[in-house]
Amino acid sequence: MGARKESFTITDNRTGKSWELPVLKGTMGPDVVDVRKFYADTGCFTYDPSFTSTAACESSITFIDGDAGLLLYRGYPIEQLAEQSDFMDVCYLLLYGELPTPVQKLKFEDDIMHHTMMHEKLRRFYDGFQMNAHPMAIMCGIVGALGAFYHDRIDITDPTYRMIASYRVLSKMPTIAAAAYKYSVGQPFIYPRNDLSYSANFLHMLFATPCEDYEVNPVLERAMDLILILHADHEQNASTSTVRMAGSTGTNPFAAVAAGIAALWGPAHGGANEAVLRMLDEIGTKDRIPEFIKRAKDPDDPFRLMGFGHRVYKNYDPRARIMQRTCNEVLDALNAKDEPLLELAMELEKIALEDEYFVKRKLYPNVDFYSGIIFRAMKIPVSMFTVMFAVARSIGWVAQWNEMITDPGMRIARPRQLFTGPLKRDFVPLDRRR
Ligand code: SDX
């Protein structure tokens, strides 16, 4: 008797018919039931509108265990990468699957830094925006427009072109993001500097002016690098799934990433870091915390505690722990450790984590809860917070896009539906409508 086939048996009680559905096993995490033939065999669709129980792809990039509060990039724990690695190391790891050797890392950094300039004509696109345009709207537009500058040379079936396009996204995101900020404050755009690290160059483009030398504070450089590492990738989250969905049509990677930026913007996703700061500003003082906790628990009040809860983490988001520690370090280094917002956030977290409503629903602080306080301390405006997230996540998006394109089983993503609309009916001419 061979090994028992791992499968689910499903029976349609209306007909008594049964089917065997194979179980597929990964290296870690839940097994999956393969329903690819389910509709062809049974004539029924499976139904999972928010994908709470659906694995949409096979991936070897990032693993999350929500109950254990575990996050691994290509097998390496986020805590070790945060402590011992840097963002370029992590970008290479996510893209190629292994940590770079010293020679590989030097070449990778040099390649990335030599793609950081944007086309001079692209700089003029900014003038089409109102000065007070939300920087995420600008990011959607400018990154999408990259497709107009490289579209004719993108052959996504050619791995060389895919890598060049991936490098261009990773390289140009900070330049495009910093320009969005400079445009909003009416200052000249600062050209990238190849002699600086990726993170130092990003800070330099954000805060330098042509009027005087600008020295990047090494504490802020390290904090930026750490924040980029923590936000780099996160399995099949909404924006990454958007990039995969768009990429599955064969569109160019710039258009797919622009779609991911649009999805990240939402306050339920990457937009939460901006929403956390606005929420803390609205709460203002510790004595008003109970009022907002009450609102967050009220099913009739759409208000939610921003920066709290997660679809996957039913334990503390490991990134939030590191972010809280970084918050203290940055505020210490900037002699701003008595930042009232941090005290307010920590008091809010303490009260929420002792409240039955949050405990029962396993709602913990997520990556967005503390990041905004660090960005505020770094003098980054609130409207730029989600842009920071988008810059960091660009490596995750292109790594997942490459994995999807090279998946031999890749086909256009085309979900179906449960239709509850009107039955077939005949058209009623205008003169007979009452
Ligand atoms: C990110 O997917 C990823 O990996 C995302 C991300 C990444 O790196 O890509 O980790 C980044 O997006 C982090 C999440 C940032 N968003 C926020 O902080 C916004 C506030 N959080 C919520 O909107 C919510 O928790 C979500 C969107 C994050 C998760 O939503 P789910 O999984 O659909 O949870 P749910 O809405 O089903 O909530 C379950 C219950 C509900 O109450 P009941 O219906 O059981 O009574 O928990 C409640 C919710 O009302 N709830 C909250 C809450 N989050 C969930 N109640 C108050 N405040 C909250 N923040």
Short mmCIF file of C-alpha atoms and ligand atoms in Angstrom, two decimals:
data_model
loop_
_atom_site.label_atom_id
_atom_site.label_comp_id
_atom_site.label_asym_id
_atom_site.label_seq_id
_atom_site.Cartn_x
_atom_site.Cartn_y
_atom_site.Cartn_z
CA MET A 1 0.00 0.00 0.00
CA GLY A 2 1.71 3.25 -1.16
CA ALA A 3 1.75 6.38 1.01
CA ARG A 4 -1.81 7.61 1.56
CA LYS A 5 -2.61 10.34 -0.97
CA GLU A 6 -2.98 13.62 0.88
CA SER A 7 -6.34 14.96 -0.21
CA PHE A 8 -9.70 16.34 0.84
CA THR A 9 -12.86 14.50 -0.18
CA ILE A 10 -15.74 16.84 -0.90
CA THR A 11 -19.27 15.58 -1.39
CA ASP A 12 -22.15 17.43 -2.99
CA ASN A 13 -25.03 16.39 -0.69
CA ARG A 14 -27.50 17.43 -3.42
CA THR A 15 -26.26 14.71 -5.79
CA GLY A 16 -24.19 12.43 -3.56
CA LYS A 17 -21.22 12.94 -5.93
CA SER A 18 -17.75 13.17 -4.33
CA TRP A 19 -14.42 14.52 -5.51
CA GLU A 20 -10.83 14.15 -4.26
CA LEU A 21 -9.03 17.49 -3.95
CA PRO A 22 -5.23 17.13 -3.65
CA VAL A 23 -3.49 18.73 -0.65
CA LEU A 24 -0.28 20.60 -1.56
CA LYS A 25 2.37 21.09 1.10
CA GLY A 26 4.88 23.95 1.36
CA THR A 27 8.10 24.11 3.38
CA MET A 28 6.31 26.04 6.17
CA GLY A 29 2.82 27.26 6.95
CA PRO A 30 -0.64 25.85 6.23
CA ASP A 31 -1.14 23.18 3.56
CA VAL A 32 -3.38 24.18 0.65
CA VAL A 33 -6.28 22.36 -0.97
CA ASP A 34 -5.83 22.49 -4.73
CA VAL A 35 -9.15 23.74 -6.19
CA ARG A 36 -7.85 24.60 -9.65
CA LYS A 37 -10.13 21.95 -11.23
CA PHE A 38 -13.00 22.55 -8.81
CA TYR A 39 -15.24 24.46 -11.24
CA ALA A 40 -14.46 22.13 -14.17
CA ASP A 41 -15.28 19.08 -11.99
CA THR A 42 -18.22 20.37 -9.93
CA GLY A 43 -19.70 23.29 -11.91
CA CYS A 44 -19.41 25.42 -8.74
CA PHE A 45 -17.04 28.23 -7.79
CA THR A 46 -15.35 28.47 -4.40
CA TYR A 47 -16.27 31.72 -2.59
CA ASP A 48 -13.76 33.86 -0.65
CA PRO A 49 -14.29 37.59 -1.52
CA SER A 50 -11.61 39.03 0.84
CA PHE A 51 -9.25 36.07 0.39
CA THR A 52 -9.38 35.19 4.10
CA SER A 53 -8.78 31.50 3.26
CA THR A 54 -7.19 31.66 -0.17
CA ALA A 55 -3.60 31.12 -1.27
CA ALA A 56 -3.41 33.06 -4.54
CA CYS A 57 0.05 31.84 -5.57
CA GLU A 58 3.09 29.78 -4.66
CA SER A 59 5.98 31.91 -3.40
CA SER A 60 9.39 31.45 -1.80
CA ILE A 61 10.06 35.09 -0.94
CA THR A 62 8.44 36.04 2.41
CA PHE A 63 6.90 33.90 5.11
CA ILE A 64 4.60 35.14 7.89
CA ASP A 65 3.30 33.16 10.84
CA GLY A 66 0.57 35.43 12.22
CA ASP A 67 0.06 33.47 15.43
CA ALA A 68 3.76 33.30 16.26
CA GLY A 69 4.45 36.88 15.12
CA LEU A 70 7.11 35.54 12.73
CA LEU A 71 8.34 37.32 9.58
CA LEU A 72 11.08 35.81 7.37
CA TYR A 73 12.57 37.26 4.17
CA ARG A 74 13.87 34.26 2.18
CA GLY A 75 14.12 32.39 5.51
CA TYR A 76 15.99 35.09 7.46
CA PRO A 77 14.11 36.48 10.55
CA ILE A 78 13.25 40.18 10.26
CA GLU A 79 14.86 40.77 13.69
CA GLN A 80 18.26 39.51 12.44
CA LEU A 81 18.02 41.46 9.18
CA ALA A 82 17.04 44.62 11.08
CA GLU A 83 19.94 44.17 13.47
CA GLN A 84 22.72 43.01 11.14
CA SER A 85 21.81 43.85 7.53
CA ASP A 86 21.15 46.95 5.46
CA PHE A 87 18.52 47.79 2.83
CA MET A 88 20.70 47.03 -0.20
CA ASP A 89 21.55 43.61 1.31
CA VAL A 90 17.83 42.96 1.80
CA CYS A 91 16.96 44.15 -1.73
CA TYR A 92 19.46 41.72 -3.24
CA LEU A 93 18.15 38.93 -0.96
CA LEU A 94 14.50 39.53 -1.91
CA LEU A 95 15.32 39.80 -5.62
CA TYR A 96 17.81 36.93 -6.00
CA GLY A 97 16.94 34.66 -3.04
CA GLU A 98 20.35 34.73 -1.34
CA LEU A 99 22.38 37.30 0.60
CA PRO A 100 25.00 38.86 -1.72
CA THR A 101 28.71 38.13 -1.42
CA PRO A 102 30.84 41.27 -0.82
CA VAL A 103 31.63 41.45 -4.57
CA GLN A 104 27.97 40.92 -5.55
CA LYS A 105 26.85 43.55 -3.07
CA LEU A 106 29.30 46.18 -4.30
CA LYS A 107 28.20 45.63 -7.92
CA PHE A 108 24.50 45.63 -6.98
CA GLU A 109 24.81 48.90 -5.04
CA ASP A 110 26.78 50.48 -7.88
CA ASP A 111 24.19 49.36 -10.45
CA ILE A 112 21.31 50.63 -8.33
CA MET A 113 22.94 54.00 -7.58
CA HIS A 114 23.72 54.51 -11.30
CA HIS A 115 20.05 54.26 -12.23
CA THR A 116 18.80 56.82 -9.67
CA MET A 117 18.41 59.81 -12.03
CA MET A 118 15.03 60.33 -13.65
CA HIS A 119 14.66 61.44 -17.28
CA GLU A 120 14.79 65.26 -17.46
CA LYS A 121 11.46 65.31 -19.29
CA LEU A 122 9.87 63.36 -16.42
CA ARG A 123 10.68 66.25 -14.08
CA ARG A 124 8.27 68.42 -16.07
CA PHE A 125 5.36 66.05 -15.32
CA TYR A 126 5.32 67.43 -11.76
CA ASP A 127 4.29 70.87 -13.03
CA GLY A 128 0.95 69.39 -14.06
CA PHE A 129 0.02 68.81 -10.42
CA GLN A 130 -1.45 71.34 -8.00
CA MET A 131 1.11 72.35 -5.35
CA ASN A 132 -1.09 70.74 -2.69
CA ALA A 133 -1.56 67.45 -4.59
CA HIS A 134 -1.22 64.45 -2.28
CA PRO A 135 2.28 63.00 -2.90
CA MET A 136 0.78 59.51 -3.32
CA ALA A 137 -1.25 60.84 -6.26
CA ILE A 138 1.99 62.18 -7.73
CA MET A 139 3.71 58.83 -7.15
CA CYS A 140 0.92 56.97 -8.99
CA GLY A 141 1.24 59.34 -11.93
CA ILE A 142 5.01 59.62 -12.22
CA VAL A 143 5.78 55.91 -11.66
CA GLY A 144 3.08 54.98 -14.17
CA ALA A 145 4.65 57.47 -16.58
CA LEU A 146 7.99 55.58 -16.40
CA GLY A 147 6.25 53.15 -18.74
CA ALA A 148 6.17 55.93 -21.33
CA PHE A 149 9.96 56.23 -21.17
CA TYR A 150 10.86 52.54 -21.31
CA HIS A 151 7.77 50.86 -22.70
CA ASP A 152 9.21 50.14 -26.14
CA ARG A 153 12.23 48.41 -24.63
CA ILE A 154 10.41 46.22 -22.10
CA ASP A 155 10.31 42.55 -23.05
CA ILE A 156 9.05 40.93 -19.87
CA THR A 157 9.86 37.46 -21.21
CA ASP A 158 13.56 38.44 -21.27
CA PRO A 159 15.17 38.08 -17.79
CA THR A 160 17.74 40.77 -18.62
CA TYR A 161 15.03 43.33 -19.39
CA ARG A 162 13.07 42.25 -16.29
CA MET A 163 16.09 42.90 -14.08
CA ILE A 164 16.83 46.28 -15.71
CA ALA A 165 13.21 47.31 -15.19
CA SER A 166 13.33 46.05 -11.58
CA TYR A 167 16.54 48.01 -10.93
CA ARG A 168 14.98 51.12 -12.46
CA VAL A 169 11.95 50.89 -10.13
CA LEU A 170 14.15 50.36 -7.06
CA SER A 171 16.59 53.10 -8.07
CA LYS A 172 14.14 55.79 -9.12
CA MET A 173 11.50 55.50 -6.38
CA PRO A 174 13.50 57.65 -3.88
CA THR A 175 14.26 60.24 -6.58
CA ILE A 176 10.60 60.43 -7.63
CA ALA A 177 9.44 60.49 -4.00
CA ALA A 178 11.87 63.21 -2.92
CA ALA A 179 10.88 65.29 -5.96
CA ALA A 180 7.21 64.97 -4.95
CA TYR A 181 8.12 66.44 -1.55
CA LYS A 182 10.31 69.21 -3.04
CA TYR A 183 7.49 70.12 -5.45
CA SER A 184 5.03 70.44 -2.56
CA VAL A 185 7.30 72.90 -0.74
CA GLY A 186 8.31 74.84 -3.84
CA GLN A 187 11.97 73.92 -3.57
CA PRO A 188 14.22 72.82 -6.46
CA PHE A 189 14.61 69.08 -6.99
CA ILE A 190 17.93 67.73 -5.69
CA TYR A 191 19.83 65.42 -7.99
CA PRO A 192 20.81 61.99 -6.61
CA ARG A 193 24.36 61.52 -5.35
CA ASN A 194 26.12 58.26 -6.22
CA ASP A 195 28.68 58.73 -3.46
CA LEU A 196 26.00 58.32 -0.79
CA SER A 197 24.25 55.15 0.42
CA TYR A 198 20.73 54.47 -0.85
CA SER A 199 19.18 55.74 2.39
CA ALA A 200 21.54 58.71 2.79
CA ASN A 201 20.90 59.69 -0.82
CA PHE A 202 17.15 59.56 -0.20
CA LEU A 203 17.45 61.83 2.85
CA HIS A 204 19.80 64.15 0.95
CA MET A 205 17.30 64.52 -1.94
CA LEU A 206 14.54 65.18 0.60
CA PHE A 207 16.27 67.80 2.73
CA ALA A 208 19.30 69.29 0.91
CA THR A 209 18.99 72.64 -0.87
CA PRO A 210 21.32 74.23 -3.44
CA CYS A 211 22.08 77.02 -0.96
CA GLU A 212 24.31 75.11 1.44
CA ASP A 213 25.93 71.74 2.10
CA TYR A 214 23.64 69.24 3.78
CA GLU A 215 25.24 66.57 5.93
CA VAL A 216 23.04 63.49 6.44
CA ASN A 217 22.75 62.64 10.14
CA PRO A 218 24.08 59.03 10.44
CA VAL A 219 21.40 58.25 13.03
CA LEU A 220 18.69 59.25 10.58
CA GLU A 221 20.47 57.35 7.77
CA ARG A 222 20.41 54.19 9.88
CA ALA A 223 16.80 54.80 10.94
CA MET A 224 15.71 55.28 7.30
CA ASP A 225 17.59 52.13 6.26
CA LEU A 226 15.91 50.16 9.04
CA ILE A 227 12.44 51.47 8.16
CA LEU A 228 13.02 50.52 4.52
CA ILE A 229 14.03 46.98 5.61
CA LEU A 230 10.94 46.59 7.81
CA HIS A 231 8.57 47.67 5.02
CA ALA A 232 10.33 45.88 2.14
CA ASP A 233 8.01 42.92 1.62
CA HIS A 234 5.13 41.19 3.34
CA GLU A 235 3.83 38.13 1.48
CA GLN A 236 0.59 38.57 -0.52
CA ASN A 237 -0.72 41.82 1.02
CA ALA A 238 -3.25 43.93 -0.89
CA SER A 239 -0.75 46.07 -2.84
CA THR A 240 1.51 43.14 -3.72
CA SER A 241 -1.52 41.14 -4.87
CA THR A 242 -2.49 44.16 -6.99
CA VAL A 243 0.97 44.18 -8.61
CA ARG A 244 0.70 40.44 -9.27
CA MET A 245 -2.83 40.80 -10.69
CA ALA A 246 -1.81 43.69 -12.97
CA GLY A 247 1.43 41.93 -13.95
CA SER A 248 -0.46 38.75 -14.86
CA THR A 249 -1.92 40.59 -17.87
CA GLY A 250 1.62 41.05 -19.24
CA THR A 251 1.63 44.80 -18.68
CA ASN A 252 4.95 46.55 -18.09
CA PRO A 253 6.32 46.50 -14.51
CA PHE A 254 6.04 50.30 -14.13
CA ALA A 255 2.28 50.14 -14.72
CA ALA A 256 2.00 47.17 -12.34
CA VAL A 257 3.95 49.01 -9.62
CA ALA A 258 1.84 52.15 -10.15
CA ALA A 259 -1.22 49.98 -9.47
CA GLY A 260 0.46 48.72 -6.30
CA ILE A 261 1.12 52.31 -5.16
CA ALA A 262 -2.55 53.12 -5.67
CA ALA A 263 -3.60 50.13 -3.56
CA LEU A 264 -1.08 50.91 -0.81
CA TRP A 265 -2.52 54.43 -0.45
CA GLY A 266 -5.67 53.20 1.28
CA PRO A 267 -5.92 53.85 5.08
CA ALA A 268 -6.66 50.16 5.69
CA HIS A 269 -3.23 49.40 4.19
CA GLY A 270 -0.15 51.59 3.79
CA GLY A 271 -2.16 54.78 4.28
CA ALA A 272 -2.54 53.77 7.93
CA ASN A 273 0.77 55.38 8.97
CA GLU A 274 -0.52 58.80 7.91
CA ALA A 275 -3.90 58.01 9.53
CA VAL A 276 -2.16 57.05 12.83
CA LEU A 277 -0.51 60.47 13.09
CA ARG A 278 -3.73 62.27 12.27
CA MET A 279 -5.51 60.10 14.87
CA LEU A 280 -2.88 60.85 17.55
CA ASP A 281 -3.07 64.56 16.72
CA GLU A 282 -6.89 64.37 17.08
CA ILE A 283 -6.68 62.52 20.41
CA GLY A 284 -4.21 65.15 21.57
CA THR A 285 -3.96 64.23 25.27
CA LYS A 286 -4.01 61.02 27.32
CA ASP A 287 -7.25 61.93 29.04
CA ARG A 288 -9.07 61.70 25.67
CA ILE A 289 -7.86 58.13 24.97
CA PRO A 290 -10.92 56.41 26.58
CA GLU A 291 -13.23 58.41 24.29
CA PHE A 292 -11.44 57.11 21.17
CA ILE A 293 -11.16 53.54 22.51
CA LYS A 294 -14.93 53.67 23.01
CA ARG A 295 -15.46 54.87 19.45
CA ALA A 296 -13.15 52.15 18.08
CA LYS A 297 -15.24 49.51 19.83
CA ASP A 298 -18.59 50.93 18.69
CA PRO A 299 -19.84 48.79 15.77
CA ASP A 300 -21.93 51.75 14.58
CA ASP A 301 -18.92 54.08 14.50
CA PRO A 302 -16.69 53.67 11.42
CA PHE A 303 -13.71 54.93 13.47
CA ARG A 304 -11.00 52.31 13.94
CA LEU A 305 -7.83 52.50 15.97
CA MET A 306 -5.38 53.16 13.14
CA GLY A 307 -2.16 51.19 13.36
CA PHE A 308 -3.97 48.41 15.21
CA GLY A 309 -5.06 45.00 13.92
CA HIS A 310 -3.92 42.92 11.01
CA ARG A 311 -5.42 40.28 8.72
CA VAL A 312 -2.54 37.89 9.38
CA TYR A 313 -0.86 38.88 12.67
CA LYS A 314 -2.95 37.71 15.62
CA ASN A 315 0.04 38.50 17.79
CA TYR A 316 2.33 41.51 17.99
CA ASP A 317 3.58 42.52 14.50
CA PRO A 318 7.35 41.84 14.84
CA ARG A 319 8.01 44.98 12.82
CA ALA A 320 6.08 47.10 15.33
CA ARG A 321 8.35 45.92 18.15
CA ILE A 322 11.48 46.90 16.19
CA MET A 323 9.83 50.16 15.10
CA GLN A 324 9.03 51.07 18.72
CA ARG A 325 12.67 50.47 19.72
CA THR A 326 13.88 52.53 16.75
CA CYS A 327 11.46 55.25 17.73
CA ASN A 328 13.09 55.55 21.15
CA GLU A 329 16.60 55.52 19.63
CA VAL A 330 15.82 58.20 17.04
CA LEU A 331 14.04 60.44 19.55
CA ASP A 332 16.94 59.99 21.98
CA ALA A 333 19.47 60.88 19.28
CA LEU A 334 17.46 63.94 18.33
CA ASN A 335 17.03 64.98 21.97
CA ALA A 336 13.30 64.67 21.45
CA LYS A 337 12.72 61.72 23.75
CA ASP A 338 9.94 63.49 25.58
CA GLU A 339 8.00 63.65 22.29
CA PRO A 340 4.39 63.82 23.55
CA LEU A 341 3.14 61.82 20.58
CA LEU A 342 5.28 58.83 21.58
CA GLU A 343 4.04 58.97 25.14
CA LEU A 344 0.47 59.23 23.86
CA ALA A 345 0.98 56.28 21.47
CA MET A 346 2.48 54.10 24.21
CA GLU A 347 -0.37 54.96 26.60
CA LEU A 348 -2.91 54.21 23.85
CA GLU A 349 -1.22 50.87 23.17
CA LYS A 350 -1.17 50.01 26.89
CA ILE A 351 -4.88 50.80 27.37
CA ALA A 352 -5.92 48.97 24.19
CA LEU A 353 -3.91 45.84 25.01
CA GLU A 354 -5.63 45.65 28.40
CA ASP A 355 -9.10 46.04 26.87
CA GLU A 356 -11.18 42.87 26.37
CA TYR A 357 -12.41 44.05 22.95
CA PHE A 358 -8.87 44.20 21.54
CA VAL A 359 -7.61 41.17 23.45
CA LYS A 360 -10.50 38.99 22.27
CA ARG A 361 -10.01 40.03 18.66
CA LYS A 362 -6.20 39.74 18.93
CA LEU A 363 -5.73 43.32 17.78
CA TYR A 364 -2.12 44.42 18.31
CA PRO A 365 -0.09 47.37 17.02
CA ASN A 366 1.06 46.79 13.43
CA VAL A 367 3.96 48.19 11.42
CA ASP A 368 2.17 51.51 10.94
CA PHE A 369 1.60 52.32 14.60
CA TYR A 370 5.04 53.74 15.45
CA SER A 371 6.53 54.50 12.04
CA GLY A 372 4.77 57.84 11.77
CA ILE A 373 6.31 59.07 15.02
CA ILE A 374 9.78 58.36 13.65
CA PHE A 375 8.96 60.06 10.35
CA ARG A 376 7.65 63.10 12.26
CA ALA A 377 10.90 63.20 14.30
CA MET A 378 12.82 63.02 10.99
CA LYS A 379 10.89 66.14 9.85
CA ILE A 380 9.10 64.18 7.11
CA PRO A 381 5.60 65.67 6.58
CA VAL A 382 2.60 63.45 7.36
CA SER A 383 1.45 63.48 3.73
CA MET A 384 4.77 61.80 2.79
CA PHE A 385 4.47 58.90 5.26
CA THR A 386 2.82 56.46 2.86
CA VAL A 387 5.26 57.53 0.15
CA MET A 388 8.05 56.27 2.45
CA PHE A 389 6.21 52.96 2.66
CA ALA A 390 5.89 52.83 -1.15
CA VAL A 391 9.62 53.48 -1.63
CA ALA A 392 10.43 50.60 0.72
CA ARG A 393 7.84 48.20 -0.72
CA SER A 394 9.00 48.76 -4.30
CA ILE A 395 11.62 46.00 -3.86
CA GLY A 396 8.96 43.59 -2.59
CA TRP A 397 6.68 44.44 -5.49
CA VAL A 398 9.35 43.86 -8.16
CA ALA A 399 10.61 40.68 -6.46
CA GLN A 400 7.08 39.26 -6.35
CA TRP A 401 6.43 40.46 -9.92
CA ASN A 402 9.55 38.66 -11.17
CA GLU A 403 8.53 35.49 -9.31
CA MET A 404 5.05 35.63 -10.83
CA ILE A 405 6.34 36.23 -14.39
CA THR A 406 8.78 33.31 -14.11
CA ASP A 407 6.14 30.95 -12.67
CA PRO A 408 5.60 28.34 -15.43
CA GLY A 409 1.98 28.03 -14.35
CA MET A 410 1.39 31.80 -14.61
CA ARG A 411 -1.84 32.74 -16.43
CA ILE A 412 -3.89 35.92 -16.38
CA ALA A 413 -5.60 36.29 -12.98
CA ARG A 414 -9.34 36.21 -13.70
CA PRO A 415 -11.59 35.58 -10.62
CA ARG A 416 -15.29 34.75 -11.04
CA GLN A 417 -18.32 35.78 -8.89
CA LEU A 418 -21.51 34.79 -7.11
CA PHE A 419 -24.10 36.62 -9.25
CA THR A 420 -27.14 37.93 -7.35
CA GLY A 421 -28.35 40.44 -9.94
CA PRO A 422 -31.53 40.41 -12.11
CA LEU A 423 -32.50 37.39 -14.20
CA LYS A 424 -32.36 37.70 -18.02
CA ARG A 425 -35.06 40.18 -19.21
CA ASP A 426 -36.02 42.06 -22.42
CA PHE A 427 -35.19 45.69 -23.12
CA VAL A 428 -38.00 48.23 -22.47
CA PRO A 429 -38.10 51.08 -25.04
CA LEU A 430 -38.15 54.60 -23.54
CA ASP A 431 -41.75 55.31 -24.58
CA ARG A 432 -42.98 52.24 -22.67
CA ARG A 433 -41.23 52.97 -19.36
CA ARG A 434 -43.42 54.23 -16.55
C1 SDX B 1 -0.71 47.11 6.59
O1 SDX B 1 -1.67 42.66 4.68
C2 SDX B 1 -0.50 43.13 5.08
O2 SDX B 1 0.48 42.43 5.26
C3 SDX B 1 -0.48 44.65 5.24
C4 SDX B 1 0.79 45.26 5.82
C5 SDX B 1 1.95 45.09 4.86
O3 SDX B 1 3.10 45.14 5.32
O4 SDX B 1 1.71 45.02 3.63
O5 SDX B 1 1.10 44.62 7.06
C6 SDX B 1 0.62 46.75 6.05
O6 SDX B 1 -1.59 47.39 5.84
C7 SDX B 1 -0.95 47.04 8.08
C8 SDX B 1 -2.43 47.33 8.48
C9 SDX B 1 -2.59 48.86 8.53
N1 SDX B 1 -4.01 49.21 8.71
C10 SDX B 1 -4.46 49.75 9.85
O7 SDX B 1 -3.77 49.90 10.86
C11 SDX B 1 -5.91 50.20 9.80
C12 SDX B 1 -6.65 49.74 11.07
N2 SDX B 1 -6.77 48.30 11.03
C13 SDX B 1 -8.00 47.74 10.51
O8 SDX B 1 -8.63 48.49 9.52
C14 SDX B 1 -7.93 46.22 10.30
O9 SDX B 1 -7.37 45.69 11.42
C15 SDX B 1 -7.20 45.69 9.09
C16 SDX B 1 -7.68 46.30 7.82
C17 SDX B 1 -5.74 45.89 9.21
C18 SDX B 1 -7.47 44.17 9.04
O10 SDX B 1 -8.80 44.01 8.71
P1 SDX B 1 -9.48 42.57 8.76
O11 SDX B 1 -8.49 41.47 8.80
O12 SDX B 1 -10.50 42.56 7.68
O13 SDX B 1 -10.12 42.56 10.19
P2 SDX B 1 -11.62 42.79 10.43
O14 SDX B 1 -11.99 44.09 9.81
O15 SDX B 1 -12.35 41.57 10.00
O16 SDX B 1 -11.64 42.95 12.00
C19 SDX B 1 -11.98 41.85 12.82
C20 SDX B 1 -12.68 42.52 14.01
C21 SDX B 1 -13.88 43.38 13.60
O17 SDX B 1 -14.74 43.45 14.72
P3 SDX B 1 -16.01 42.38 14.78
O18 SDX B 1 -16.68 42.46 13.42
O19 SDX B 1 -15.36 41.04 15.06
O20 SDX B 1 -16.85 42.90 15.92
O21 SDX B 1 -11.75 43.40 14.65
C22 SDX B 1 -12.24 44.75 14.56
C23 SDX B 1 -13.27 44.77 13.45
O22 SDX B 1 -14.21 45.79 13.68
N3 SDX B 1 -11.08 45.59 14.24
C24 SDX B 1 -10.86 46.77 14.80
C25 SDX B 1 -9.64 47.20 14.25
N4 SDX B 1 -9.17 46.28 13.38
C26 SDX B 1 -10.08 45.29 13.37
N5 SDX B 1 -11.57 47.50 15.69
C27 SDX B 1 -11.03 48.69 16.03
N6 SDX B 1 -9.85 49.18 15.57
C28 SDX B 1 -9.13 48.45 14.67
N7 SDX B 1 -7.98 48.92 14.20
#
